[in-house]
Amino acid sequence: MSTPTTKPILSPSLLSADFGRLDQELADLEGAGLSWVHWDVMDGAFVPNITLGAPIVKKCRPKTHLFFDVHLMVDRPERYLDQFLDAGADLLCIHAEACTHLESALSRISHGGARAALALNPHTPLACLDYILPQLDMVLIMSVNPGFGGQSFIPFSLRKIRDLAERIREAGTKTLIQVDGGVTPENAESLVANGADVLVSGSAFFAHPPYSERHQRFLQEARKGLGSAGK
Ligand code: DX5
Ligand code: ZN
């Protein structure tokens, strides 16, 4: 699937959805005009929680046209790349802290036909992108410590987003910047103004139905930030 490109994009995190009726949740998101959906895969090792694996993603794949943005909070994610590619992930995001041979894992994702993305925990410096930025379709800036929904946005993440946007401009790549953790309509404008392209929201999205209205509210706020940060 081609990457939907009208920015800013909202990618609702299914972590806050009703796992007992995932297919209905996906239909409701699509019906509400969303184009992306964010899958949080947690392994109970890289992060304390366990959520879902590739078989669930695969079962849901035929039920929707949504762009599957899959965030692997998993130790040694290279063990599972083939499973998630086969499940129909459109984008696979692995953590820099969890993968020893990043260049190879990212190449496998791209060659497997998905967008390749790298997530950075709040403390992880942008320097780890120095040589691999051209390989990345997206960088995910974690603005909370991964593992749980409903946490507060870590303020220094804003500077990190701005610094990353500057690096991407200098490198001349088309790498998207995604932000995940504590994202709300209240901070959406400043996130986009500092360079964010894709906003992930779990609790601040799903707790406020109807989804179409919530989506519009996020977009309305996020679009106010356009025009800054060269976006
Ligand atoms: C957290 C996950 C997030 C989470 C965000 O580790 O990666 O995607 O669902 O939840 P909120 O938006 O509630 O902070
Ligand atoms: Zn996530």
Short mmCIF file of C-alpha atoms and ligand atoms in Angstrom, two decimals:
data_model
loop_
_atom_site.label_atom_id
_atom_site.label_comp_id
_atom_site.label_asym_id
_atom_site.label_seq_id
_atom_site.Cartn_x
_atom_site.Cartn_y
_atom_site.Cartn_z
CA MET A 1 0.00 0.00 0.00
CA SER A 2 1.32 3.51 -0.73
CA THR A 3 1.87 5.69 2.31
CA PRO A 4 -1.00 8.17 2.78
CA THR A 5 0.79 11.50 2.64
CA THR A 6 -1.55 14.35 3.51
CA LYS A 7 0.11 15.67 6.64
CA PRO A 8 -0.40 15.91 9.54
CA ILE A 9 -1.67 12.36 9.99
CA LEU A 10 -3.37 10.92 13.07
CA SER A 11 -2.61 7.27 13.81
CA PRO A 12 -4.90 6.06 16.62
CA SER A 13 -3.21 3.55 18.92
CA LEU A 14 -5.29 0.39 19.28
CA LEU A 15 -3.79 -0.10 22.74
CA SER A 16 -6.71 2.00 23.99
CA ALA A 17 -9.31 0.34 21.74
CA ASP A 18 -11.59 -2.55 22.72
CA PHE A 19 -9.53 -5.67 21.93
CA GLY A 20 -12.71 -7.75 22.17
CA ARG A 21 -14.14 -6.12 19.06
CA LEU A 22 -11.09 -5.16 17.06
CA ASP A 23 -12.72 -5.69 13.67
CA GLN A 24 -15.55 -3.31 14.59
CA GLU A 25 -13.05 -0.77 15.94
CA LEU A 26 -11.16 -0.90 12.64
CA ALA A 27 -14.38 -0.45 10.68
CA ASP A 28 -15.33 2.50 12.86
CA LEU A 29 -11.93 4.14 12.37
CA GLU A 30 -12.13 3.74 8.60
CA GLY A 31 -15.70 5.01 8.62
CA ALA A 32 -14.57 8.05 10.61
CA GLY A 33 -12.09 9.02 7.88
CA LEU A 34 -8.87 7.79 9.47
CA SER A 35 -6.23 6.45 7.08
CA TRP A 36 -3.67 5.04 9.54
CA VAL A 37 -3.96 2.77 12.57
CA HIS A 38 -1.17 2.13 15.10
CA TRP A 39 -0.62 -1.40 16.44
CA ASP A 40 1.35 -1.63 19.70
CA VAL A 41 3.10 -4.99 19.91
CA MET A 42 4.55 -5.59 23.39
CA ASP A 43 6.50 -8.68 24.39
CA GLY A 44 6.69 -8.54 28.19
CA ALA A 45 10.49 -8.24 27.95
CA PHE A 46 11.44 -4.99 26.18
CA VAL A 47 8.43 -3.48 27.97
CA PRO A 48 6.51 -4.92 30.93
CA ASN A 49 3.21 -5.59 29.14
CA ILE A 50 2.16 -8.21 26.59
CA THR A 51 -0.37 -7.21 23.95
CA LEU A 52 -0.78 -8.95 20.61
CA GLY A 53 1.19 -10.74 17.92
CA ALA A 54 1.31 -11.18 14.16
CA PRO A 55 -1.62 -13.68 13.92
CA ILE A 56 -4.05 -11.03 15.16
CA VAL A 57 -2.72 -8.44 12.71
CA LYS A 58 -3.01 -11.01 9.92
CA LYS A 59 -6.63 -11.85 10.78
CA CYS A 60 -7.55 -8.16 10.76
CA ARG A 61 -5.70 -7.33 7.53
CA PRO A 62 -8.47 -8.35 5.08
CA LYS A 63 -11.10 -6.43 7.04
CA THR A 64 -9.85 -2.91 6.37
CA HIS A 65 -7.94 -0.64 4.00
CA LEU A 66 -6.33 1.27 6.87
CA PHE A 67 -2.54 1.71 6.68
CA PHE A 68 -1.13 -0.68 9.30
CA ASP A 69 1.52 1.19 11.30
CA VAL A 70 3.08 -1.54 13.47
CA HIS A 71 5.18 -0.50 16.48
CA LEU A 72 7.26 -3.42 17.74
CA MET A 73 8.16 -2.92 21.40
CA VAL A 74 9.97 -6.23 21.28
CA ASP A 75 13.48 -7.42 22.15
CA ARG A 76 15.45 -8.65 19.12
CA PRO A 77 12.64 -7.74 16.69
CA GLU A 78 14.59 -9.33 13.84
CA ARG A 79 13.10 -12.67 15.02
CA TYR A 80 9.59 -11.54 14.07
CA LEU A 81 10.00 -9.38 10.96
CA ASP A 82 8.96 -12.10 8.52
CA GLN A 83 5.82 -12.86 10.54
CA PHE A 84 4.70 -9.24 10.56
CA LEU A 85 5.55 -8.73 6.89
CA ASP A 86 3.49 -11.80 6.09
CA ALA A 87 0.68 -10.48 8.30
CA GLY A 88 0.37 -7.44 6.05
CA ALA A 89 2.07 -4.65 8.02
CA ASP A 90 2.41 -1.57 5.82
CA LEU A 91 5.06 -0.08 8.10
CA LEU A 92 7.25 -1.85 10.64
CA CYS A 93 8.86 0.20 13.39
CA ILE A 94 11.60 -1.37 15.50
CA HIS A 95 13.37 0.08 18.52
CA ALA A 96 17.01 1.18 18.27
CA GLU A 97 17.53 -0.06 21.84
CA ALA A 98 16.23 -3.55 21.07
CA CYS A 99 18.12 -4.45 17.91
CA THR A 100 21.86 -5.11 17.56
CA HIS A 101 22.06 -5.26 13.74
CA LEU A 102 19.87 -2.35 12.82
CA GLU A 103 21.07 -1.84 9.26
CA SER A 104 20.30 -5.41 8.38
CA ALA A 105 16.88 -5.44 10.10
CA LEU A 106 15.81 -2.22 8.38
CA SER A 107 16.92 -3.55 4.99
CA ARG A 108 14.88 -6.69 5.55
CA ILE A 109 11.79 -4.60 6.26
CA SER A 110 12.26 -2.51 3.09
CA HIS A 111 13.03 -5.52 0.92
CA GLY A 112 9.97 -7.21 2.40
CA GLY A 113 7.83 -4.45 0.92
CA ALA A 114 6.99 -2.42 4.05
CA ARG A 115 8.03 1.05 5.16
CA ALA A 116 10.98 0.89 7.55
CA ALA A 117 10.85 2.92 10.74
CA LEU A 118 13.00 3.30 13.82
CA ALA A 119 11.71 4.20 17.29
CA LEU A 120 13.83 6.00 19.87
CA ASN A 121 13.11 5.89 23.59
CA PRO A 122 13.05 9.27 25.32
CA HIS A 123 16.70 9.06 26.47
CA THR A 124 18.12 7.72 23.20
CA PRO A 125 20.15 10.39 21.38
CA LEU A 126 19.53 11.30 17.75
CA ALA A 127 23.20 10.52 17.06
CA CYS A 128 22.23 6.88 16.49
CA LEU A 129 20.59 8.04 13.24
CA ASP A 130 23.82 9.43 11.79
CA TYR A 131 24.42 6.69 9.23
CA ILE A 132 21.01 5.12 8.78
CA LEU A 133 18.72 8.11 8.27
CA PRO A 134 18.59 7.59 4.47
CA GLN A 135 17.24 4.05 5.09
CA LEU A 136 14.34 5.28 7.19
CA ASP A 137 10.85 6.10 5.98
CA MET A 138 9.95 7.28 9.47
CA VAL A 139 11.50 7.97 12.87
CA LEU A 140 9.29 7.49 15.92
CA ILE A 141 10.09 9.79 18.81
CA MET A 142 8.77 8.18 22.00
CA SER A 143 7.49 10.98 24.18
CA VAL A 144 6.82 8.62 27.11
CA ASN A 145 8.69 5.53 28.28
CA PRO A 146 7.07 2.77 26.23
CA GLY A 147 4.84 0.11 27.72
CA PHE A 148 1.67 1.83 28.89
CA GLY A 149 -1.02 4.11 27.55
CA GLY A 150 -2.24 7.19 29.37
CA GLN A 151 1.13 8.61 30.48
CA SER A 152 2.07 12.29 30.39
CA PHE A 153 4.08 13.77 27.54
CA ILE A 154 7.76 14.25 28.47
CA PRO A 155 8.45 17.96 27.75
CA PHE A 156 12.01 17.59 26.39
CA SER A 157 10.57 15.52 23.52
CA LEU A 158 9.58 18.76 21.83
CA ARG A 159 13.21 19.83 21.44
CA LYS A 160 14.08 16.35 20.20
CA ILE A 161 11.40 16.59 17.49
CA ARG A 162 12.74 20.00 16.46
CA ASP A 163 16.34 18.74 16.34
CA LEU A 164 15.25 15.72 14.29
CA ALA A 165 13.35 17.91 11.82
CA GLU A 166 16.53 19.95 11.37
CA ARG A 167 18.60 16.81 10.70
CA ILE A 168 16.08 15.56 8.16
CA ARG A 169 16.10 18.93 6.38
CA GLU A 170 19.90 18.90 6.26
CA ALA A 171 19.99 15.32 4.99
CA GLY A 172 17.36 16.10 2.34
CA THR A 173 15.43 12.88 3.01
CA LYS A 174 11.64 12.49 3.08
CA THR A 175 11.67 10.76 6.47
CA LEU A 176 8.46 11.24 8.42
CA ILE A 177 8.53 12.14 12.11
CA GLN A 178 6.06 10.29 14.31
CA VAL A 179 5.38 11.13 17.96
CA ASP A 180 3.93 8.59 20.38
CA GLY A 181 2.94 9.06 24.01
CA GLY A 182 0.84 11.66 25.76
CA VAL A 183 -0.36 13.19 22.48
CA THR A 184 -3.59 15.21 22.84
CA PRO A 185 -5.44 17.88 20.87
CA GLU A 186 -3.93 20.36 23.34
CA ASN A 187 -0.32 19.65 22.31
CA ALA A 188 -0.97 18.70 18.66
CA GLU A 189 -0.27 22.20 17.33
CA SER A 190 3.11 22.52 19.01
CA LEU A 191 4.13 18.99 17.97
CA VAL A 192 3.45 19.78 14.31
CA ALA A 193 4.99 23.25 14.61
CA ASN A 194 8.19 21.58 15.80
CA GLY A 195 8.23 19.08 12.95
CA ALA A 196 5.91 16.13 13.69
CA ASP A 197 4.13 14.58 10.69
CA VAL A 198 2.30 11.64 12.29
CA LEU A 199 0.66 11.86 15.71
CA VAL A 200 -0.13 8.66 17.59
CA SER A 201 -2.89 8.90 20.16
CA GLY A 202 -4.36 6.18 22.32
CA SER A 203 -6.22 7.34 25.43
CA ALA A 204 -6.88 10.89 24.24
CA PHE A 205 -8.50 9.48 21.09
CA PHE A 206 -10.49 6.39 22.09
CA ALA A 207 -11.94 7.85 25.29
CA HIS A 208 -13.68 10.56 23.26
CA PRO A 209 -16.11 9.15 20.71
CA PRO A 210 -17.50 9.71 18.17
CA TYR A 211 -14.25 9.01 16.32
CA SER A 212 -15.02 11.26 13.35
CA GLU A 213 -15.39 14.30 15.61
CA ARG A 214 -12.31 13.44 17.62
CA HIS A 215 -10.30 12.95 14.42
CA GLN A 216 -11.40 16.35 13.14
CA ARG A 217 -10.54 17.99 16.45
CA PHE A 218 -7.01 16.53 16.37
CA LEU A 219 -6.55 17.60 12.75
CA GLN A 220 -7.91 21.09 13.37
CA GLU A 221 -5.37 21.65 16.15
CA ALA A 222 -2.51 19.88 14.36
CA ARG A 223 -2.99 21.91 11.16
CA LYS A 224 -2.48 25.14 13.10
CA GLY A 225 1.15 24.04 13.45
CA LEU A 226 1.69 23.70 9.70
CA GLY A 227 3.88 26.29 8.09
CA SER A 228 6.47 26.10 10.86
CA ALA A 229 9.43 23.69 10.84
CA GLY A 230 9.50 23.75 7.04
CA LYS A 231 6.46 21.45 6.82
C1 DX5 B 1 3.03 3.28 24.56
C2 DX5 B 1 2.55 3.02 23.18
C3 DX5 B 1 1.61 4.05 22.69
C4 DX5 B 1 0.39 4.24 23.55
C5 DX5 B 1 0.13 5.70 23.58
O1 DX5 B 1 4.14 2.54 24.88
O2 DX5 B 1 3.61 2.93 22.24
O3 DX5 B 1 1.27 3.89 21.32
O4 DX5 B 1 -0.74 3.58 23.11
O5 DX5 B 1 -0.90 5.92 24.46
P1 DX5 B 1 -1.33 7.38 24.91
O6 DX5 B 1 -1.71 8.13 23.67
O7 DX5 B 1 -2.47 7.10 25.84
O8 DX5 B 1 -0.14 8.00 25.60
ZN ZN B 2 3.08 2.95 20.03
#
